[in-house]
Coordinates of C-alpha atoms in Angstrom, one line a residue:
Chain T
M1 CA 17.9 -46.6 -10.4
S2 CA 21.4 -47.6 -11.3
A3 CA 23.2 -46.6 -14.4
T4 CA 23.1 -50.0 -15.9
E5 CA 19.3 -50.3 -15.4
A6 CA 18.8 -46.9 -17.0
S7 CA 20.8 -47.8 -20.1
A8 CA 19.0 -51.2 -20.3
V9 CA 15.6 -49.3 -20.4
S10 CA 16.8 -46.9 -23.1
T11 CA 18.2 -49.5 -25.4
S12 CA 15.4 -52.1 -25.1
A13 CA 13.0 -50.1 -27.2
P14 CA 13.0 -46.9 -29.3
R15 CA 11.5 -44.0 -27.5
R16 CA 8.0 -43.4 -28.8
L17 CA 5.5 -40.7 -28.0
E18 CA 2.0 -42.1 -27.5
T19 CA -0.9 -40.7 -29.4
A20 CA -3.3 -38.6 -27.4
R21 CA -6.5 -40.2 -26.0
P22 CA -9.5 -38.2 -25.0
R23 CA -9.6 -37.6 -21.2
Y24 CA -13.2 -38.1 -20.4
G25 CA -12.8 -37.6 -16.7
E26 CA -11.2 -34.2 -17.3
L27 CA -14.1 -33.2 -19.6
L28 CA -16.6 -34.3 -17.0
I29 CA -15.0 -32.2 -14.3
Q30 CA -14.8 -29.2 -16.6
G31 CA -18.5 -29.6 -17.3
L32 CA -19.5 -29.9 -13.7
L33 CA -17.5 -26.8 -12.7
A34 CA -19.1 -24.8 -15.5
V35 CA -22.5 -25.8 -14.2
C36 CA -21.5 -24.5 -10.8
A37 CA -20.6 -21.2 -12.3
L38 CA -23.8 -21.1 -14.3
V39 CA -26.1 -21.7 -11.4
S40 CA -25.7 -18.2 -10.0
V41 CA -25.9 -16.5 -13.3
A42 CA -29.0 -18.5 -14.3
T43 CA -30.6 -17.6 -11.0
T44 CA -30.0 -13.9 -11.5
V45 CA -31.5 -14.1 -15.0
G46 CA -34.4 -16.1 -13.7
I47 CA -35.1 -13.5 -11.0
V48 CA -35.0 -10.7 -13.5
I49 CA -37.4 -12.5 -15.8
A50 CA -39.7 -13.3 -12.9
L51 CA -39.7 -9.7 -11.8
L52 CA -40.2 -8.3 -15.3
E53 CA -43.5 -9.8 -16.3
P54 CA -45.6 -8.8 -13.3
T55 CA -43.8 -5.4 -13.3
I56 CA -44.8 -4.7 -16.9
E57 CA -48.3 -5.8 -16.1
F58 CA -48.3 -3.5 -13.1
F59 CA -47.3 -0.5 -15.2
G60 CA -50.2 -1.3 -17.5
D61 CA -52.5 -0.5 -14.6
V62 CA -50.5 2.3 -13.0
S63 CA -48.6 4.8 -14.9
L64 CA -44.8 5.4 -14.4
K65 CA -45.6 9.0 -13.6
E66 CA -48.0 8.1 -10.9
F67 CA -45.6 5.5 -9.5
F68 CA -42.7 7.9 -9.2
T69 CA -44.4 11.2 -8.4
T70 CA -47.3 10.5 -6.1
K71 CA -46.3 11.2 -2.6
E72 CA -48.5 8.5 -0.9
W73 CA -48.1 4.8 -0.8
S74 CA -51.2 2.9 0.1
P75 CA -51.7 0.3 -2.6
L76 CA -53.7 -2.1 -0.5
F77 CA -56.3 0.5 0.7
S78 CA -59.2 1.8 -1.4
P79 CA -58.9 4.1 -3.1
P80 CA -55.3 2.9 -3.6
S81 CA -52.4 5.3 -4.0
F82 CA -49.2 4.1 -5.8
G83 CA -46.5 6.6 -5.0
V84 CA -43.3 4.7 -4.3
L85 CA -41.4 7.7 -3.1
P86 CA -42.1 7.2 0.7
L87 CA -40.6 3.7 0.4
V88 CA -37.5 5.0 -1.5
T89 CA -36.9 7.8 0.9
A90 CA -37.1 5.4 3.8
T91 CA -34.6 3.1 2.2
L92 CA -32.3 6.0 1.5
T93 CA -32.6 7.4 5.0
I94 CA -31.9 4.2 6.8
T95 CA -29.0 3.4 4.4
F96 CA -27.6 6.8 5.1
W97 CA -27.5 6.2 8.8
A98 CA -26.0 2.7 8.3
L99 CA -23.2 4.3 6.2
L100 CA -22.6 6.9 8.8
V101 CA -21.7 4.1 11.2
C102 CA -20.0 1.7 8.8
I103 CA -17.8 4.0 6.7
P104 CA -15.7 5.6 9.6
F105 CA -15.8 2.6 11.8
G106 CA -15.2 0.1 9.0
L107 CA -12.3 2.1 7.6
G108 CA -10.9 2.7 11.1
A109 CA -11.1 -0.9 12.0
A110 CA -9.4 -1.9 8.7
I111 CA -6.6 0.6 9.2
Y112 CA -6.1 -0.6 12.8
L113 CA -6.0 -4.3 11.9
S114 CA -3.9 -3.9 8.8
E115 CA -1.4 -1.2 9.9
Y116 CA -1.4 -0.9 13.7
A117 CA -2.3 -4.2 15.3
Q118 CA 0.4 -6.6 16.3
P119 CA 0.1 -9.8 14.3
R120 CA -1.2 -11.6 17.4
T121 CA -3.9 -9.1 18.1
R122 CA -4.9 -9.2 14.5
S123 CA -5.1 -13.0 14.4
V124 CA -7.5 -12.9 17.3
L125 CA -9.6 -9.8 16.3
K126 CA -10.2 -10.6 12.7
P127 CA -11.9 -13.9 13.2
V128 CA -14.0 -12.4 16.0
L129 CA -15.0 -9.6 13.7
E130 CA -16.0 -12.1 11.0
V131 CA -18.1 -14.0 13.5
L132 CA -20.2 -10.8 13.9
A133 CA -21.1 -11.2 10.3
G134 CA -22.8 -14.5 11.1
I135 CA -25.3 -13.1 13.7
P136 CA -28.8 -13.5 12.2
T137 CA -30.4 -10.2 11.2
V138 CA -33.5 -10.9 13.2
V139 CA -31.3 -10.7 16.3
Y140 CA -30.0 -7.3 15.2
G141 CA -33.6 -6.2 14.7
F142 CA -34.6 -7.0 18.2
F143 CA -31.3 -5.4 19.4
A144 CA -32.3 -2.2 17.6
L145 CA -35.9 -2.2 19.0
T146 CA -35.3 -3.2 22.5
F147 CA -31.8 -1.9 23.2
V148 CA -30.8 0.9 20.9
T149 CA -34.2 2.7 20.6
P150 CA -34.6 3.2 24.4
I151 CA -31.1 4.5 24.6
L152 CA -31.7 6.9 21.7
Q153 CA -35.0 8.1 23.4
D154 CA -33.0 8.8 26.6
I155 CA -30.2 10.7 25.0
W156 CA -32.1 12.5 22.2
F157 CA -31.5 16.2 22.4
V158 CA -32.9 17.8 19.2
G159 CA -36.6 17.9 18.2
E160 CA -39.0 15.2 19.2
K161 CA -37.7 12.0 20.7
P162 CA -37.6 9.0 18.4
Q163 CA -40.8 7.0 18.2
V164 CA -40.8 3.4 19.3
F165 CA -40.3 2.4 15.6
N166 CA -37.9 4.8 14.0
A167 CA -35.4 5.0 11.2
I168 CA -32.3 6.0 13.1
S169 CA -32.2 3.0 15.4
A170 CA -32.7 0.6 12.4
G171 CA -30.0 2.5 10.4
L172 CA -27.4 2.5 13.1
V173 CA -27.8 -1.1 13.9
M174 CA -27.7 -2.0 10.2
G175 CA -24.4 -0.1 10.1
I176 CA -23.1 -2.3 12.9
M177 CA -24.4 -5.4 11.0
I178 CA -22.5 -4.6 7.8
L179 CA -19.4 -3.3 9.7
P180 CA -17.6 -6.7 9.9
T181 CA -18.1 -7.4 6.2
V182 CA -16.8 -3.9 5.2
A183 CA -13.9 -3.9 7.7
S184 CA -12.8 -7.4 6.7
L185 CA -12.9 -6.7 3.0
A186 CA -11.1 -3.3 3.4
E187 CA -8.5 -5.0 5.6
D188 CA -7.9 -7.7 3.0
A189 CA -7.3 -5.0 0.4
M190 CA -5.0 -3.0 2.6
A191 CA -3.0 -6.1 3.7
A192 CA -2.4 -6.8 0.0
V193 CA -0.6 -3.5 -0.6
P194 CA 3.1 -4.3 -1.1
Q195 CA 5.4 -3.8 1.9
D196 CA 7.7 -1.9 -0.5
L197 CA 5.3 1.0 -0.7
R198 CA 5.1 1.4 3.1
A199 CA 8.9 1.2 3.4
G200 CA 9.2 3.9 0.7
A201 CA 6.7 6.1 2.6
F202 CA 8.3 5.6 6.0
A203 CA 11.7 6.4 4.5
L204 CA 10.4 9.8 3.4
G205 CA 9.6 10.7 7.0
G206 CA 5.9 9.7 7.0
T207 CA 4.3 8.9 10.3
K208 CA 2.4 5.7 10.7
F209 CA -0.9 7.6 10.2
Q210 CA 0.3 9.4 7.1
V211 CA 1.6 6.2 5.6
S212 CA -1.7 4.5 6.3
T213 CA -4.0 7.2 5.0
R214 CA -1.9 8.7 2.2
V215 CA -0.3 5.6 0.7
V216 CA -1.9 2.4 1.9
V217 CA -5.6 3.5 1.7
P218 CA -5.3 5.1 -1.7
A219 CA -3.4 2.1 -3.1
A220 CA -6.1 -0.2 -1.7
L221 CA -9.0 2.0 -2.7
S222 CA -10.6 -0.3 -5.2
G223 CA -10.8 -3.1 -2.7
I224 CA -12.0 -0.8 0.1
V225 CA -14.8 0.6 -2.1
A226 CA -15.7 -2.8 -3.2
G227 CA -16.3 -3.7 0.4
F228 CA -18.4 -0.6 0.9
V229 CA -20.5 -1.3 -2.2
L230 CA -21.2 -4.8 -0.9
G231 CA -22.1 -3.3 2.5
I232 CA -24.4 -0.7 0.9
S233 CA -26.0 -3.4 -1.2
R234 CA -26.7 -5.4 1.9
A235 CA -28.0 -2.4 3.7
I236 CA -30.4 -1.5 0.9
G237 CA -31.6 -5.1 0.7
E238 CA -31.8 -5.7 4.4
T239 CA -35.3 -6.5 5.5
M240 CA -35.5 -8.0 9.0
I241 CA -34.0 -5.1 11.0
V242 CA -36.2 -2.5 9.3
L243 CA -39.3 -4.7 9.5
I244 CA -38.8 -5.0 13.3
A245 CA -37.3 -1.7 14.3
A246 CA -38.4 0.9 11.7
G247 CA -42.1 0.2 11.7
G248 CA -44.5 -0.5 8.9
T249 CA -45.9 3.0 8.0
P250 CA -45.1 4.4 4.6
N251 CA -43.8 7.9 5.5
L252 CA -42.4 10.4 3.0
S253 CA -39.8 11.9 5.4
F254 CA -36.1 12.0 6.0
N255 CA -36.6 12.6 9.7
P256 CA -34.7 9.7 11.4
S257 CA -36.8 9.7 14.6
E258 CA -40.0 8.8 12.7
A259 CA -41.3 5.4 11.8
M260 CA -41.0 4.5 8.1
Q261 CA -41.4 1.6 5.8
T262 CA -38.6 0.7 3.4
M263 CA -39.1 -1.1 0.0
T264 CA -37.9 -4.4 1.4
A265 CA -40.1 -4.1 4.5
F266 CA -43.1 -3.5 2.2
I267 CA -42.3 -6.5 0.1
A268 CA -42.0 -8.7 3.1
A269 CA -45.2 -7.4 4.7
A270 CA -47.2 -7.6 1.5
G271 CA -45.7 -10.9 0.6
I272 CA -46.9 -12.7 3.7
G273 CA -50.3 -10.9 3.4
D274 CA -53.3 -12.2 1.6
Q275 CA -53.0 -10.6 -1.8
P276 CA -54.8 -12.6 -4.5
T277 CA -52.4 -13.6 -7.2
G278 CA -52.8 -11.3 -10.2
S279 CA -54.3 -8.4 -8.3
V280 CA -52.8 -5.0 -8.5
G281 CA -51.8 -5.3 -4.9
Y282 CA -49.9 -8.5 -5.8
K283 CA -48.2 -6.9 -8.7
T284 CA -47.0 -3.9 -6.5
I285 CA -44.6 -6.4 -4.8
F286 CA -42.9 -7.0 -8.1
A287 CA -42.9 -3.3 -9.1
V288 CA -41.2 -2.4 -5.8
G289 CA -38.8 -5.3 -6.2
S290 CA -37.8 -4.1 -9.7
T291 CA -37.3 -0.6 -8.4
L292 CA -35.0 -2.0 -5.7
F293 CA -33.2 -4.1 -8.2
V294 CA -32.6 -1.1 -10.5
M295 CA -31.4 1.1 -7.6
T296 CA -28.9 -1.4 -6.5
L297 CA -27.7 -2.0 -10.0
V298 CA -27.3 1.7 -10.7
M299 CA -25.4 2.1 -7.5
N300 CA -23.1 -0.7 -8.2
M301 CA -22.3 0.6 -11.7
V302 CA -21.7 4.1 -10.4
S303 CA -19.3 2.9 -7.8
I304 CA -17.4 0.7 -10.2
R305 CA -17.1 3.7 -12.5
L306 CA -15.9 5.8 -9.6
V307 CA -13.3 3.3 -8.5
R308 CA -11.9 2.9 -12.0
K309 CA -11.4 6.6 -12.1
Y310 CA -9.8 7.1 -8.8
R311 CA -8.0 3.9 -7.9
E312 CA -4.3 3.7 -7.9
V313 CA -2.9 0.7 -9.7
Y314 CA 0.2 -0.9 -8.4
E315 CA 1.9 -3.9 -10.1
Chain X
M1 CA 21.2 22.7 -4.5
T2 CA 21.4 26.0 -6.3
D3 CA 21.8 26.7 -10.0
E4 CA 20.6 23.4 -11.3
A5 CA 20.6 24.4 -15.0
P6 CA 24.3 24.8 -15.6
K7 CA 24.9 21.6 -13.7
Q8 CA 22.6 19.8 -16.0
H9 CA 24.8 20.7 -18.9
E10 CA 27.9 19.5 -17.1
R11 CA 26.1 16.3 -16.5
D12 CA 25.2 15.8 -20.1
A13 CA 28.7 16.5 -21.1
E14 CA 30.0 14.0 -18.6
R15 CA 27.6 11.3 -19.7
A16 CA 28.9 11.6 -23.3
V17 CA 32.1 10.3 -22.0
D18 CA 32.6 6.6 -21.4
P19 CA 30.7 5.8 -18.2
M20 CA 33.6 3.6 -17.0
A21 CA 35.8 6.7 -17.3
T22 CA 33.5 9.0 -15.4
G23 CA 33.8 6.7 -12.4
R24 CA 37.3 7.8 -11.8
D25 CA 37.7 11.5 -11.4
P26 CA 40.9 13.3 -10.9
K27 CA 40.1 13.8 -7.2
A28 CA 40.0 10.1 -6.7
E29 CA 43.4 9.7 -8.3
L30 CA 44.8 12.2 -5.8
R31 CA 43.3 10.4 -3.0
L32 CA 44.9 7.1 -4.0
G33 CA 48.3 8.6 -3.4
A34 CA 47.2 9.8 0.0
S35 CA 45.9 6.6 1.4
G36 CA 47.5 4.8 4.2
G37 CA 49.7 5.8 7.1
E38 CA 50.0 9.3 8.4
A39 CA 48.7 10.9 5.3
Q40 CA 45.5 8.9 5.9
E41 CA 45.1 10.2 9.4
T42 CA 45.7 13.9 8.4
R43 CA 43.1 13.6 5.7
D44 CA 40.7 12.0 8.2
A45 CA 41.0 15.0 10.3
E46 CA 40.3 17.3 7.4
R47 CA 37.3 15.6 5.9
G48 CA 34.1 15.8 7.7
H49 CA 32.1 12.8 8.5
V50 CA 28.3 12.3 8.5
F51 CA 28.2 9.0 10.4
E52 CA 30.5 7.6 13.0
L53 CA 29.6 4.0 13.9
E54 CA 30.9 2.8 17.2
N55 CA 30.6 -1.0 17.9
V56 CA 27.2 -1.2 16.3
T57 CA 25.5 -4.6 16.7
V58 CA 22.0 -5.2 15.3
R59 CA 20.0 -8.1 16.6
Y60 CA 16.8 -9.6 15.3
A61 CA 14.9 -11.3 18.1
G62 CA 18.2 -11.4 20.1
V63 CA 20.2 -13.0 17.3
P64 CA 23.0 -10.7 16.0
A65 CA 22.7 -9.9 12.3
V66 CA 25.8 -7.7 12.3
R67 CA 28.3 -7.4 15.1
D68 CA 30.7 -4.7 16.3
I69 CA 30.7 -2.5 13.3
S70 CA 32.8 0.6 13.6
F71 CA 33.7 3.0 10.8
K72 CA 33.2 6.5 9.6
V73 CA 31.1 7.6 6.6
Y74 CA 32.6 10.8 5.1
E75 CA 30.8 13.8 3.8
N76 CA 30.3 14.2 0.1
E77 CA 31.7 10.8 -0.6
I78 CA 30.2 7.6 -1.8
T79 CA 30.6 4.7 0.7
A80 CA 30.0 1.2 -0.6
L81 CA 29.1 -1.7 1.5
I82 CA 30.0 -5.0 -0.2
G83 CA 30.1 -8.6 0.8
P84 CA 28.3 -11.9 0.3
S85 CA 24.6 -12.4 0.8
G86 CA 23.3 -12.5 4.3
C87 CA 26.3 -10.6 5.7
G88 CA 24.1 -7.8 7.1
K89 CA 24.9 -5.0 4.7
S90 CA 21.3 -4.0 4.3
T91 CA 20.6 -4.4 8.0
L92 CA 23.4 -2.0 8.7
L93 CA 22.2 0.4 6.1
R94 CA 18.7 0.4 7.6
C95 CA 20.2 1.2 10.9
L96 CA 21.4 4.5 9.5
N97 CA 18.0 6.0 9.1
R98 CA 16.3 4.0 11.8
M99 CA 14.2 1.9 9.3
N100 CA 15.0 -1.0 11.7
D101 CA 12.6 0.7 14.1
L102 CA 9.8 -0.7 11.9
V103 CA 10.9 -4.2 12.7
A104 CA 9.4 -5.0 16.1
T105 CA 12.1 -7.5 17.0
A106 CA 15.1 -5.4 15.9
T107 CA 17.5 -3.9 18.5
V108 CA 20.5 -1.7 17.9
E109 CA 23.5 -1.6 20.3
G110 CA 26.5 0.6 20.1
R111 CA 26.3 4.1 18.8
V112 CA 25.5 5.6 15.5
I113 CA 26.6 9.2 15.5
Y114 CA 25.1 11.4 12.8
H115 CA 27.3 14.5 12.6
D116 CA 27.5 15.1 16.4
Q117 CA 24.2 13.5 17.5
D118 CA 23.5 10.0 18.6
L119 CA 20.8 8.7 16.2
Y120 CA 19.4 6.3 18.8
A121 CA 19.3 8.8 21.7
G122 CA 16.0 8.7 23.4
D123 CA 14.8 12.2 22.3
I124 CA 15.6 11.8 18.6
D125 CA 12.5 11.7 16.4
P126 CA 12.8 8.9 13.8
V127 CA 10.6 10.8 11.5
Q128 CA 13.0 13.7 11.5
V129 CA 15.9 11.3 11.0
R130 CA 14.3 10.0 7.8
K131 CA 13.7 13.5 6.5
L132 CA 17.5 14.1 6.6
I133 CA 18.6 10.7 5.7
G134 CA 16.8 9.5 2.6
M135 CA 16.6 6.0 1.2
V136 CA 16.3 4.3 -2.1
F137 CA 15.3 0.7 -2.2
Q138 CA 16.4 -2.4 -4.2
K139 CA 13.2 -2.6 -6.3
P140 CA 11.9 0.8 -7.6
N141 CA 8.9 1.4 -5.3
P142 CA 7.1 4.5 -6.6
F143 CA 3.7 5.2 -5.1
P144 CA 0.8 4.3 -7.4
K145 CA 0.3 8.0 -7.9
S146 CA 1.3 10.6 -10.5
I147 CA 4.9 11.5 -11.0
Y148 CA 4.2 14.9 -9.4
D149 CA 2.5 13.4 -6.4
N150 CA 5.3 10.9 -5.8
I151 CA 7.8 13.8 -5.4
A152 CA 5.3 15.9 -3.5
Y153 CA 4.5 13.2 -1.0
G154 CA 7.5 13.7 1.2
P155 CA 7.4 17.5 1.4
R156 CA 3.6 17.3 2.0
V157 CA 3.8 14.9 4.9
L158 CA 6.6 16.8 6.4
G159 CA 4.5 20.0 6.2
M160 CA 7.2 21.7 4.1
T161 CA 6.0 25.1 2.8
G162 CA 7.0 26.7 -0.4
D163 CA 6.2 26.4 -4.1
M164 CA 5.4 22.7 -4.6
D165 CA 5.8 23.0 -8.3
Q166 CA 9.3 24.4 -7.8
I167 CA 10.2 21.7 -5.2
V168 CA 9.1 19.0 -7.7
E169 CA 10.9 20.5 -10.6
R170 CA 14.1 20.9 -8.6
A171 CA 14.0 17.3 -7.3
L172 CA 13.4 15.9 -10.8
R173 CA 16.2 18.0 -12.3
Q174 CA 18.6 16.8 -9.6
A175 CA 17.7 13.3 -10.4
A176 CA 18.3 14.0 -14.1
L177 CA 14.7 13.1 -14.8
W178 CA 13.2 16.5 -15.6
D179 CA 13.5 16.3 -19.4
E180 CA 11.9 12.8 -19.5
A181 CA 9.1 13.6 -17.0
K182 CA 8.2 17.3 -17.5
D183 CA 5.5 16.6 -20.0
R184 CA 3.9 13.8 -18.0
L185 CA 4.0 15.0 -14.5
K186 CA 0.3 14.1 -14.0
S187 CA 0.5 10.6 -15.4
N188 CA 1.0 7.5 -13.2
A189 CA 4.6 6.7 -12.2
Y190 CA 4.1 3.1 -13.1
G191 CA 4.0 4.1 -16.7
M192 CA 7.8 4.8 -16.5
S193 CA 10.5 2.3 -17.2
G194 CA 12.2 0.6 -14.3
G195 CA 15.3 2.9 -14.6
Q196 CA 13.1 6.0 -14.7
Q197 CA 11.1 4.7 -11.7
Q198 CA 14.3 4.3 -9.7
R199 CA 15.4 7.8 -10.6
L200 CA 12.0 9.0 -9.6
C201 CA 12.6 7.3 -6.2
I202 CA 15.9 9.1 -6.0
A203 CA 14.1 12.4 -6.8
R204 CA 11.5 11.6 -4.2
A205 CA 14.2 11.1 -1.6
L206 CA 15.9 14.4 -2.7
A207 CA 12.7 16.4 -2.4
T208 CA 12.7 16.4 1.4
G209 CA 16.1 18.1 1.4
P210 CA 18.2 15.3 3.0
D211 CA 22.0 15.4 3.3
V212 CA 22.6 11.7 3.1
I213 CA 21.1 9.2 0.7
L214 CA 21.1 5.5 1.5
M215 CA 20.8 3.2 -1.4
D216 CA 20.1 -0.5 -1.0
E217 CA 21.2 -2.2 -4.1
P218 CA 19.5 0.4 -6.2
C219 CA 20.5 -1.1 -9.6
S220 CA 19.9 -4.8 -8.9
A221 CA 16.6 -4.7 -10.8
L222 CA 17.9 -2.6 -13.7
D223 CA 19.5 -3.1 -17.0
P224 CA 23.1 -1.9 -17.7
I225 CA 22.1 1.3 -19.4
S226 CA 19.7 2.3 -16.6
T227 CA 22.4 1.3 -14.1
G228 CA 24.9 3.5 -15.9
K229 CA 22.5 6.5 -15.6
I230 CA 22.0 5.9 -11.9
E231 CA 25.8 5.6 -11.4
D232 CA 26.3 8.9 -13.3
L233 CA 23.7 10.4 -11.1
M234 CA 25.3 9.2 -7.9
L235 CA 28.6 10.8 -9.0
E236 CA 26.8 14.0 -9.6
L237 CA 24.8 13.9 -6.4
R238 CA 28.0 13.3 -4.5
K239 CA 28.8 17.1 -4.8
N240 CA 25.9 17.9 -2.6
Y241 CA 25.1 14.8 -0.7
S242 CA 26.8 11.9 1.1
I243 CA 25.8 8.5 -0.3
V244 CA 26.0 5.1 1.3
I245 CA 25.3 2.3 -1.1
V246 CA 24.9 -1.5 -0.6
T247 CA 25.8 -3.3 -3.7
H248 CA 26.4 -6.9 -4.9
N249 CA 28.0 -5.6 -8.0
M250 CA 31.7 -5.2 -7.3
Q251 CA 32.4 -3.3 -10.5
Q252 CA 29.8 -0.8 -9.4
A253 CA 31.5 -0.4 -6.0
A254 CA 34.8 0.1 -7.8
R255 CA 33.4 2.5 -10.3
V256 CA 31.5 4.9 -8.1
S257 CA 32.6 4.6 -4.5
D258 CA 35.3 6.5 -2.6
M259 CA 35.3 4.2 0.4
T260 CA 34.4 0.6 0.6
A261 CA 33.5 -1.6 3.6
F262 CA 33.9 -5.3 3.0
F263 CA 31.6 -7.5 5.1
T264 CA 31.8 -11.2 5.7
V265 CA 29.5 -13.8 7.4
E266 CA 30.6 -15.8 10.3
L267 CA 28.8 -18.7 11.9
D268 CA 28.5 -18.7 15.7
E269 CA 29.8 -21.5 17.9
D270 CA 26.8 -23.8 17.6
L271 CA 26.8 -23.2 13.8
K272 CA 23.2 -22.0 13.9
H273 CA 23.2 -18.2 13.4
R274 CA 25.1 -16.2 10.7
T275 CA 26.4 -12.9 11.8
G276 CA 28.0 -10.3 9.6
K277 CA 31.1 -8.2 10.4
V278 CA 33.3 -5.8 8.7
V279 CA 36.6 -7.3 7.5
E280 CA 38.1 -4.3 6.1
Y281 CA 37.2 -0.7 5.5
D282 CA 39.3 1.5 3.4
E283 CA 39.7 3.6 0.3
T284 CA 38.0 1.8 -2.6
E285 CA 41.2 1.8 -4.6
K286 CA 43.0 0.0 -1.8
I287 CA 40.2 -2.5 -1.3
F288 CA 40.2 -3.4 -5.0
T289 CA 43.9 -3.2 -5.7
N290 CA 45.8 -4.0 -2.6
P291 CA 43.4 -5.3 0.1
G292 CA 44.9 -5.8 3.6
D293 CA 43.0 -9.0 4.3
E294 CA 43.1 -12.2 2.2
R295 CA 39.3 -12.7 2.6
T296 CA 38.8 -9.3 0.9
E297 CA 41.2 -10.2 -1.8
A298 CA 39.5 -13.5 -2.5
Y299 CA 36.1 -11.8 -2.7
V300 CA 37.0 -8.8 -4.9
T301 CA 39.0 -11.0 -7.3
G302 CA 36.0 -13.3 -7.6
K303 CA 37.6 -16.4 -6.0
V304 CA 34.7 -16.6 -3.6
G305 CA 31.4 -14.9 -3.6

């Protein structure tokens, strides 16, 4: 625009500010986005409510004391026994073995990708790792049953060999399943640590390993732990692998070579069974589901608390 | 390194004086008279040097960032590297403690002699280099840990033995930070002001027992009061350490440094790459009052920059 044109515009009419008009389109978009956010919250609330009613009814029939102290779980037999402990120990045992795989390997993979790998290596490895997260869990289940269990039976050197269905095979494979998620989240957290901190640590004579483990990992701790918490939550909630590889026998034991049934495996098995709606057997599903929900919730809260306490905050 | 306490008093007394005045000590006045000609050469023979650079060229992916740098950095002096942006001052500084090793594409040609050893000789451990040649960065970069752990990090990774509390206290006292930090050693370093954080970074570098401190524009993120404190501190540290400082602030170079290297940028033949080189290296007084090259004069008098 030339100077004359500009002056023509400014002199033709006084400069006026227009009054605001409501922007309906904007309001509509805001509303739609809010609905998107609410869907997941509403679902969670819905699940809790759905769990709550049959659970309360269940505890009308079976006392809390019986549920948490009896050592046998056979709710569908007669006479029934409602001790949830075998299912809880099974879940904990298998989760323990999963963590034994995923904590060291997940952290190691994250440190490698973030601190050691050349950018090109990283740009290839990380997507591959993330593809692993997309393998259906049923595939992992058969991998555990048909590949890992025979190997374990061959190389087992303490006590009795693992049974065909066993906790350790399911646990180790579950660890491999959650590894990509954990490694990827931990790597994101470590990559976000400012380069300044690394430079400062190197300038003090730190080796690459010292800089990684003493400066980068502590600084990224909250993100790393968030990754592990997500991993553990998935492990506790994982159903297919344990259903296929760990067997369906409630078993109050921490022995990894034995078959055991986790809470999720029970829910799946009982859910596809023929329990009449409203029966005690039917309500056990919800009672176990609530127990699982509370366990996961408590674990998440404890880890958030721990992270708040130990994390290192950088600007 | 010994008897910190009395020095602390000296420092406080010194700081009471106008900071501009503390920049020029009597020693420096003597040196002014001695600069140039034969006197210069005799004095060169007398004073020891920590670094001797011989035709140093640093390339990033084959492109020279600085070319053919040769000068000596003297012991217990402050050497300032000044010049326009992109002239390779920081690149050269990072060469002096092998921080450029961390950049995969960087290569160093020529020789960097530290006392009597070639820093880039095949058998030199870069980790050991960085223990003896500390570095302070442009932006304060304390670790997100407690003040105490920040100082203790270096000694710990280097496996230094001895009373860690004592090491921490000594480093903080040397960095004139003890009085401000002693009651909050366990609290996070990010709770400190920017100037305090930078002095913490200096203390952190001192804790590993270096003999040279490299400073890469240490005051560029700080206010004038914090800057004054860091400058006072540098003048104090000069008694025990040699300091090389990159600065964009010419008044700062004039106030604190003994020697100044003026860098300039040159475009190569096809006008694509910018390469830094040293135009002039001399006593700071000479650079600022009677420079030998007109480019230096134009820069220090503010005609270009």
